[in-house]
PDB file of C-alpha atoms in Angstrom:
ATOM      1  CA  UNK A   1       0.000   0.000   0.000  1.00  0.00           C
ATOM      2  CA  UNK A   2       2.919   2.446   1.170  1.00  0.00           C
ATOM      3  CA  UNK A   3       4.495   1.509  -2.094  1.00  0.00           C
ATOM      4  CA  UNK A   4       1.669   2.608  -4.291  1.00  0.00           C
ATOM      5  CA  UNK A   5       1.247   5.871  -1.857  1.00  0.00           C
ATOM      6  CA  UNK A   6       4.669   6.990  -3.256  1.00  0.00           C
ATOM      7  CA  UNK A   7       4.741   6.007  -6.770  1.00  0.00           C
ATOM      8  CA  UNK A   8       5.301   9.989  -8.347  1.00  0.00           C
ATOM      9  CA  UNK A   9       2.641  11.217 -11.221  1.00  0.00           C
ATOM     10  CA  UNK A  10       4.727  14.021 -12.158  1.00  0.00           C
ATOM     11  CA  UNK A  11       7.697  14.064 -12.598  1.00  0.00           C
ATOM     12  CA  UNK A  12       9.835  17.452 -11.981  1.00  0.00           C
ATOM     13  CA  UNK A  13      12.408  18.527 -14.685  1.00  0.00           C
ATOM     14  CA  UNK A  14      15.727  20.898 -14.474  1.00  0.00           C
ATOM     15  CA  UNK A  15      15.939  23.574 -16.695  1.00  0.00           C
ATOM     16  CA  UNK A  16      18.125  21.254 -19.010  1.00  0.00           C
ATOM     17  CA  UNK A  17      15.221  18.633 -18.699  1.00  0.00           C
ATOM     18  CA  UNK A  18      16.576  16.039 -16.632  1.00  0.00           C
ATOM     19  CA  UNK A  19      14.781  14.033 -14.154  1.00  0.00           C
ATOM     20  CA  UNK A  20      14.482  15.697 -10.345  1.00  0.00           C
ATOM     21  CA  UNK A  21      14.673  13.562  -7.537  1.00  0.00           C
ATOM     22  CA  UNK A  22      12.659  15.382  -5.210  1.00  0.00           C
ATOM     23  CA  UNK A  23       9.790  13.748  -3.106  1.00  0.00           C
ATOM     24  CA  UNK A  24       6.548  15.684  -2.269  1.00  0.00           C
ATOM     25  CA  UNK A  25       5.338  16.857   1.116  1.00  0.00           C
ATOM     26  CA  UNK A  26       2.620  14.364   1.182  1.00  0.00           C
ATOM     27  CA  UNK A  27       5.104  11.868  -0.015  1.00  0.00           C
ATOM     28  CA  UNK A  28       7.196  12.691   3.089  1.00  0.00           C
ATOM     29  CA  UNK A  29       4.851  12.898   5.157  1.00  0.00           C
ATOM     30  CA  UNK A  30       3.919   9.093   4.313  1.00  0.00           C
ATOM     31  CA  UNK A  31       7.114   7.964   4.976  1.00  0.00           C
ATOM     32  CA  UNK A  32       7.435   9.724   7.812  1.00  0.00           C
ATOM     33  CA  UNK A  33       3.807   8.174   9.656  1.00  0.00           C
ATOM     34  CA  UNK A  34       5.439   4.773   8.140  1.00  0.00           C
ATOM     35  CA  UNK A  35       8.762   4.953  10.522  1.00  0.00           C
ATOM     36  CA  UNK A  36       6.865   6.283  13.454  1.00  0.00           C
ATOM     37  CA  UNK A  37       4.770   3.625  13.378  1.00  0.00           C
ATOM     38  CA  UNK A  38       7.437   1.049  13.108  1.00  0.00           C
ATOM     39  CA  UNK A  39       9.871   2.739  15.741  1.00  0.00           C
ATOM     40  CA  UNK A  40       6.640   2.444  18.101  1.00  0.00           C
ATOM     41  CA  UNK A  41       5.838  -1.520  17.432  1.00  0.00           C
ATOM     42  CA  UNK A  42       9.734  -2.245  17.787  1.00  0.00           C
ATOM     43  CA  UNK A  43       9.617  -0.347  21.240  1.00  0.00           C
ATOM     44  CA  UNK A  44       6.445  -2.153  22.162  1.00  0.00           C
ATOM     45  CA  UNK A  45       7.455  -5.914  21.073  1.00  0.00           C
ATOM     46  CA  UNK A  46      11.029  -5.792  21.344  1.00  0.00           C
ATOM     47  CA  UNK A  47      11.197  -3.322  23.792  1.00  0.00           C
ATOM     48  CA  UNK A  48      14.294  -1.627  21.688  1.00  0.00           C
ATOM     49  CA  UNK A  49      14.059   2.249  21.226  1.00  0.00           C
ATOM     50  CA  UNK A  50      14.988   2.597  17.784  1.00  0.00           C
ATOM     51  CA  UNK A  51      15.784   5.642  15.551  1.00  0.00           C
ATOM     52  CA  UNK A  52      14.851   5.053  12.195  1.00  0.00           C
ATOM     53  CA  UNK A  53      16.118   7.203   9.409  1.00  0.00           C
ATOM     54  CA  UNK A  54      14.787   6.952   6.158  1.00  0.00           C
ATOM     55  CA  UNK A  55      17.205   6.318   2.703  1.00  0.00           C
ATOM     56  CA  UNK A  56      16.100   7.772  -0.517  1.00  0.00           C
ATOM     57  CA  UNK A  57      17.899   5.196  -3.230  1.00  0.00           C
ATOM     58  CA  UNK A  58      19.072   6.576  -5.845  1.00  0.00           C
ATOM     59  CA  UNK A  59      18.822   3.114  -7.819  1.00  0.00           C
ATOM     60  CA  UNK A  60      17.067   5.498 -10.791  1.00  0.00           C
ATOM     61  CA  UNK A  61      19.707   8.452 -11.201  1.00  0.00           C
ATOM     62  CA  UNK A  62      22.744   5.666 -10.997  1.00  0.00           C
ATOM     63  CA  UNK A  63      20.831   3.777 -13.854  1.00  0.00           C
ATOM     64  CA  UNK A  64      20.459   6.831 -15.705  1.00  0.00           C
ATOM     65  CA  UNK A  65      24.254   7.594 -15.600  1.00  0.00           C
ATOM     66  CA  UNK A  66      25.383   4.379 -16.442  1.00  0.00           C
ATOM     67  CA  UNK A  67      23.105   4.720 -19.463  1.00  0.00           C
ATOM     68  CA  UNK A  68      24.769   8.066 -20.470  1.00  0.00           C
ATOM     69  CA  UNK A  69      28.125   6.577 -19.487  1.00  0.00           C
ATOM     70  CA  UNK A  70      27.831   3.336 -21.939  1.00  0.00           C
ATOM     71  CA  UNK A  71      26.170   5.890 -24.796  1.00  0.00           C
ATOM     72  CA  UNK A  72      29.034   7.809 -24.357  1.00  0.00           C
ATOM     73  CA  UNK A  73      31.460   4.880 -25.005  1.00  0.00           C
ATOM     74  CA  UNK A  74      29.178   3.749 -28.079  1.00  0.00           C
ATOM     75  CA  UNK A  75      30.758   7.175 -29.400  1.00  0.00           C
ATOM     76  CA  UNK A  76      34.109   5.951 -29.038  1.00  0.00           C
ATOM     77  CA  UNK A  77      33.315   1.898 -30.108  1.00  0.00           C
ATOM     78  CA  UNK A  78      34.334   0.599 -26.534  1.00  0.00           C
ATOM     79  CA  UNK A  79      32.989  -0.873 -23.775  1.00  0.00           C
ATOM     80  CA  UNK A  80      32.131   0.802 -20.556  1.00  0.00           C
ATOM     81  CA  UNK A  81      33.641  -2.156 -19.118  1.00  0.00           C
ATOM     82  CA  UNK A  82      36.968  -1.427 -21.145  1.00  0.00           C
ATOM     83  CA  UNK A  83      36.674   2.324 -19.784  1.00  0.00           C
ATOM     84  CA  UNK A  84      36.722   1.676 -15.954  1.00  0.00           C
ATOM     85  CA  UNK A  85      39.836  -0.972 -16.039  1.00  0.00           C
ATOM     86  CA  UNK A  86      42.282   0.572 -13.715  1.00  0.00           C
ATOM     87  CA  UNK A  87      44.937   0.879 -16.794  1.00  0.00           C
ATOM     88  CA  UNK A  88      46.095   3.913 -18.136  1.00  0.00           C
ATOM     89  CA  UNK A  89      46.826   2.909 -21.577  1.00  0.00           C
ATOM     90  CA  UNK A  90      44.915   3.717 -24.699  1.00  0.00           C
ATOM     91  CA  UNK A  91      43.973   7.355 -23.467  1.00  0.00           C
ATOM     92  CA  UNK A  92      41.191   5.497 -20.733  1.00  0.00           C
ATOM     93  CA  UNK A  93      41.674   8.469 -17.752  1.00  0.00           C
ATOM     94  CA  UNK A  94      40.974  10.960 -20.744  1.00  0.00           C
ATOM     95  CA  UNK A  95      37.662   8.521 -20.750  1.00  0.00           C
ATOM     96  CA  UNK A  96      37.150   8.697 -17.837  1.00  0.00           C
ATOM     97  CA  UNK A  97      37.211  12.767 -17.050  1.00  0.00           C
ATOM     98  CA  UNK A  98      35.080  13.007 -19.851  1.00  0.00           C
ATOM     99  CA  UNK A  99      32.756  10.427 -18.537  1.00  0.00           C
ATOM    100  CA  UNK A 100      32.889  12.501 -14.857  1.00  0.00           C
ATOM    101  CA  UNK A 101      32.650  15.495 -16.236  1.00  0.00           C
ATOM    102  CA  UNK A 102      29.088  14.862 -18.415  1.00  0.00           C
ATOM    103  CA  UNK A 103      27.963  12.872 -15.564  1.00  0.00           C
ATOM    104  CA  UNK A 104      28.666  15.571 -13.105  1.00  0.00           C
ATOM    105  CA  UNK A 105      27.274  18.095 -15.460  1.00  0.00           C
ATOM    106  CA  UNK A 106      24.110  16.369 -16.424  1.00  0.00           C
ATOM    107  CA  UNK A 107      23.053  15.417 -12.466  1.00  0.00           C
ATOM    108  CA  UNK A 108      24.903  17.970 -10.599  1.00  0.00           C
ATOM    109  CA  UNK A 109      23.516  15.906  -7.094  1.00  0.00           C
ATOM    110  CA  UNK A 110      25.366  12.951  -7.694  1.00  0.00           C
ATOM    111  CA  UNK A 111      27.826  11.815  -5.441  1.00  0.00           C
ATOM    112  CA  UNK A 112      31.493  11.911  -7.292  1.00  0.00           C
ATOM    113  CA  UNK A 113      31.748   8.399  -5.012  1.00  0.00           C
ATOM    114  CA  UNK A 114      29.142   7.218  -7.350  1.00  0.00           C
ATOM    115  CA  UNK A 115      30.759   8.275 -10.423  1.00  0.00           C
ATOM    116  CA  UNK A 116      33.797   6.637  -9.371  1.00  0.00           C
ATOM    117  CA  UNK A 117      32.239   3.163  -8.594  1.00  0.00           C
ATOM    118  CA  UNK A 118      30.566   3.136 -11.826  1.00  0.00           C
ATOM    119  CA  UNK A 119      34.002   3.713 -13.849  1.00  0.00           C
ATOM    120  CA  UNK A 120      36.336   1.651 -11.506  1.00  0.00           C
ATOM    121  CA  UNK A 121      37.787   4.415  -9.808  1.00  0.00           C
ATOM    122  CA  UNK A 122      38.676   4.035  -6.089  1.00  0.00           C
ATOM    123  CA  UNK A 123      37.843   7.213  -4.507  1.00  0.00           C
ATOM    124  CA  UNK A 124      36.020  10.339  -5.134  1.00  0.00           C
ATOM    125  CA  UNK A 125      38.916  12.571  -4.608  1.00  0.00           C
ATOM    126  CA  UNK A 126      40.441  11.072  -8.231  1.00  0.00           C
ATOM    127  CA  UNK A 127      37.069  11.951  -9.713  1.00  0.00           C
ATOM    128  CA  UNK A 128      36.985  15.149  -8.315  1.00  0.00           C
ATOM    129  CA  UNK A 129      40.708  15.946 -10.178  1.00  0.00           C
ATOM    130  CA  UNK A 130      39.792  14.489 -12.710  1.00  0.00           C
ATOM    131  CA  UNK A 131      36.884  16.659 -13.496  1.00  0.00           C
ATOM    132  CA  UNK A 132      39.457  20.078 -12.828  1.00  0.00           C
ATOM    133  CA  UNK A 133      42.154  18.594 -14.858  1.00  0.00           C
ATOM    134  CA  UNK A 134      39.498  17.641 -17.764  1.00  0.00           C
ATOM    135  CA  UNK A 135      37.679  20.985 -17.969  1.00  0.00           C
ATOM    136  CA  UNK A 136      41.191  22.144 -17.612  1.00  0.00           C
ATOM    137  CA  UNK A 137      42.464  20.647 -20.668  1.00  0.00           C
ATOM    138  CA  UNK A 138      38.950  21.339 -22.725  1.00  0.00           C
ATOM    139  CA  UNK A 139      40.130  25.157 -22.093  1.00  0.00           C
ATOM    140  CA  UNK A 140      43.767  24.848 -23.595  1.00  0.00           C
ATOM    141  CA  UNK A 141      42.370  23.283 -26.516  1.00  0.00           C
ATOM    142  CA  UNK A 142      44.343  20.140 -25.802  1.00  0.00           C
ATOM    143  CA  UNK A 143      44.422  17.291 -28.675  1.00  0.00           C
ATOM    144  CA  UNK A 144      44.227  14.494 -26.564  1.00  0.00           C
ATOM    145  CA  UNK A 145      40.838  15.159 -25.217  1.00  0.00           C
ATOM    146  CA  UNK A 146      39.116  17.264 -28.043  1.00  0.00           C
ATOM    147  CA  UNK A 147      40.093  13.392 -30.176  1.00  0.00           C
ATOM    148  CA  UNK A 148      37.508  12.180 -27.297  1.00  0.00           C
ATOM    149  CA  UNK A 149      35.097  14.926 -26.367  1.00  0.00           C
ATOM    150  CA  UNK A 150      34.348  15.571 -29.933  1.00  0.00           C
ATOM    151  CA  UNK A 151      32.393  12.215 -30.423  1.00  0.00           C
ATOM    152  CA  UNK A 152      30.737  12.983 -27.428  1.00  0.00           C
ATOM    153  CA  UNK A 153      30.360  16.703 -27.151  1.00  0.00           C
ATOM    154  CA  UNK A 154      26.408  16.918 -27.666  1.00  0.00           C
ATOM    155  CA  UNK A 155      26.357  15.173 -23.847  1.00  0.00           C
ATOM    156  CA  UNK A 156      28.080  18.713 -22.607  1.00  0.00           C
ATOM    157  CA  UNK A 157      24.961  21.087 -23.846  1.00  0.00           C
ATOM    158  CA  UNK A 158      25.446  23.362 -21.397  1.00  0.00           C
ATOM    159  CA  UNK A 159      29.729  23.675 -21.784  1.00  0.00           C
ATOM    160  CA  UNK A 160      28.600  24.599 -25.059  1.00  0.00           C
ATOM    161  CA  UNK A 161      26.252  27.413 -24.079  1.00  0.00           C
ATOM    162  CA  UNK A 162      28.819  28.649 -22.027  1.00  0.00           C
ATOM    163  CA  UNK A 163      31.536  28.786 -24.687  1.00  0.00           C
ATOM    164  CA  UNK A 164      28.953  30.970 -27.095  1.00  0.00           C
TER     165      UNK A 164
END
């Protein structure tokens, strides 16, 4: 019942037209009854007090990325799979800031930890570089990564606002 209580009718749009994930009051409100109640019955048969805090998944945005992620590889004829091995040859951590970068840019809310598990990376601090170094190199005109970001360049929209 709780389930179908939540299930959104509209969904809410950023001004590029991607997918908000933002819950409604009443929405909130459900799940908030829901852990009160259940924090009560766990006092009252376990005799536990509990805090329960509730955790939004973001199962929906992380599928979303790793759709743009593998589209973006379909651009270069490889495998996201090839992309996030840890190796450095064959221009894959150009690959990968460009992959950061568009995912960054396209959901600004998601965690650079989740970009990094999704490409193999260890750590959001490397993704985080990575971004600075990529935009860095997009700005010097660099070869390297205007070979890769051309393919891919319609997935920056708003980089290329900016630069008009």
């Amino acid at each position: 019942m709780t389930q179908m209580l939540l299930q959104r009718k509209a969904i809410r749009t950023y001004k590029n037209g991607h997918a908000m994930n933002v819950h409604t009051r009443r929405e909130l409100s459900i799940v908030s009854h829901v852990i009160t109640r259940a924090q009560h019955e766990i006092q009252e048969q376990a005799g536990i007090d509990v805090i329960l805090i509730p955790r939004y998944s973001n199962k929906m945005v992380e599928d979303e990325v790793k759709q743009l992620f593998e589209a973006m590889c379909d651009c270069w004829n490889v495998q996201l799979s090839w992309v996030s091995d840890k190796s450095r040859a064959n221009d894959r951590p150009t690959m990968r800031k460009l992959l950061w970068m568009a995912g960054k840019k396209r959901f600004p809310h998601i965690s650079y930890s989740l970009l990094a598990n999704l490409t193999g990376a260890t750590d959001h601090a490397g993704v985080i570089k990575g971004i600075r170094s990529g935009y860095n190199w997009l700005n010097v005109q660099d070869e390297k990564i205007l070979k890769y970001y051309e393919p891919v360049k319609n997935y920056f929209e708003e980089f290329q606002e900016e630069q008009a």
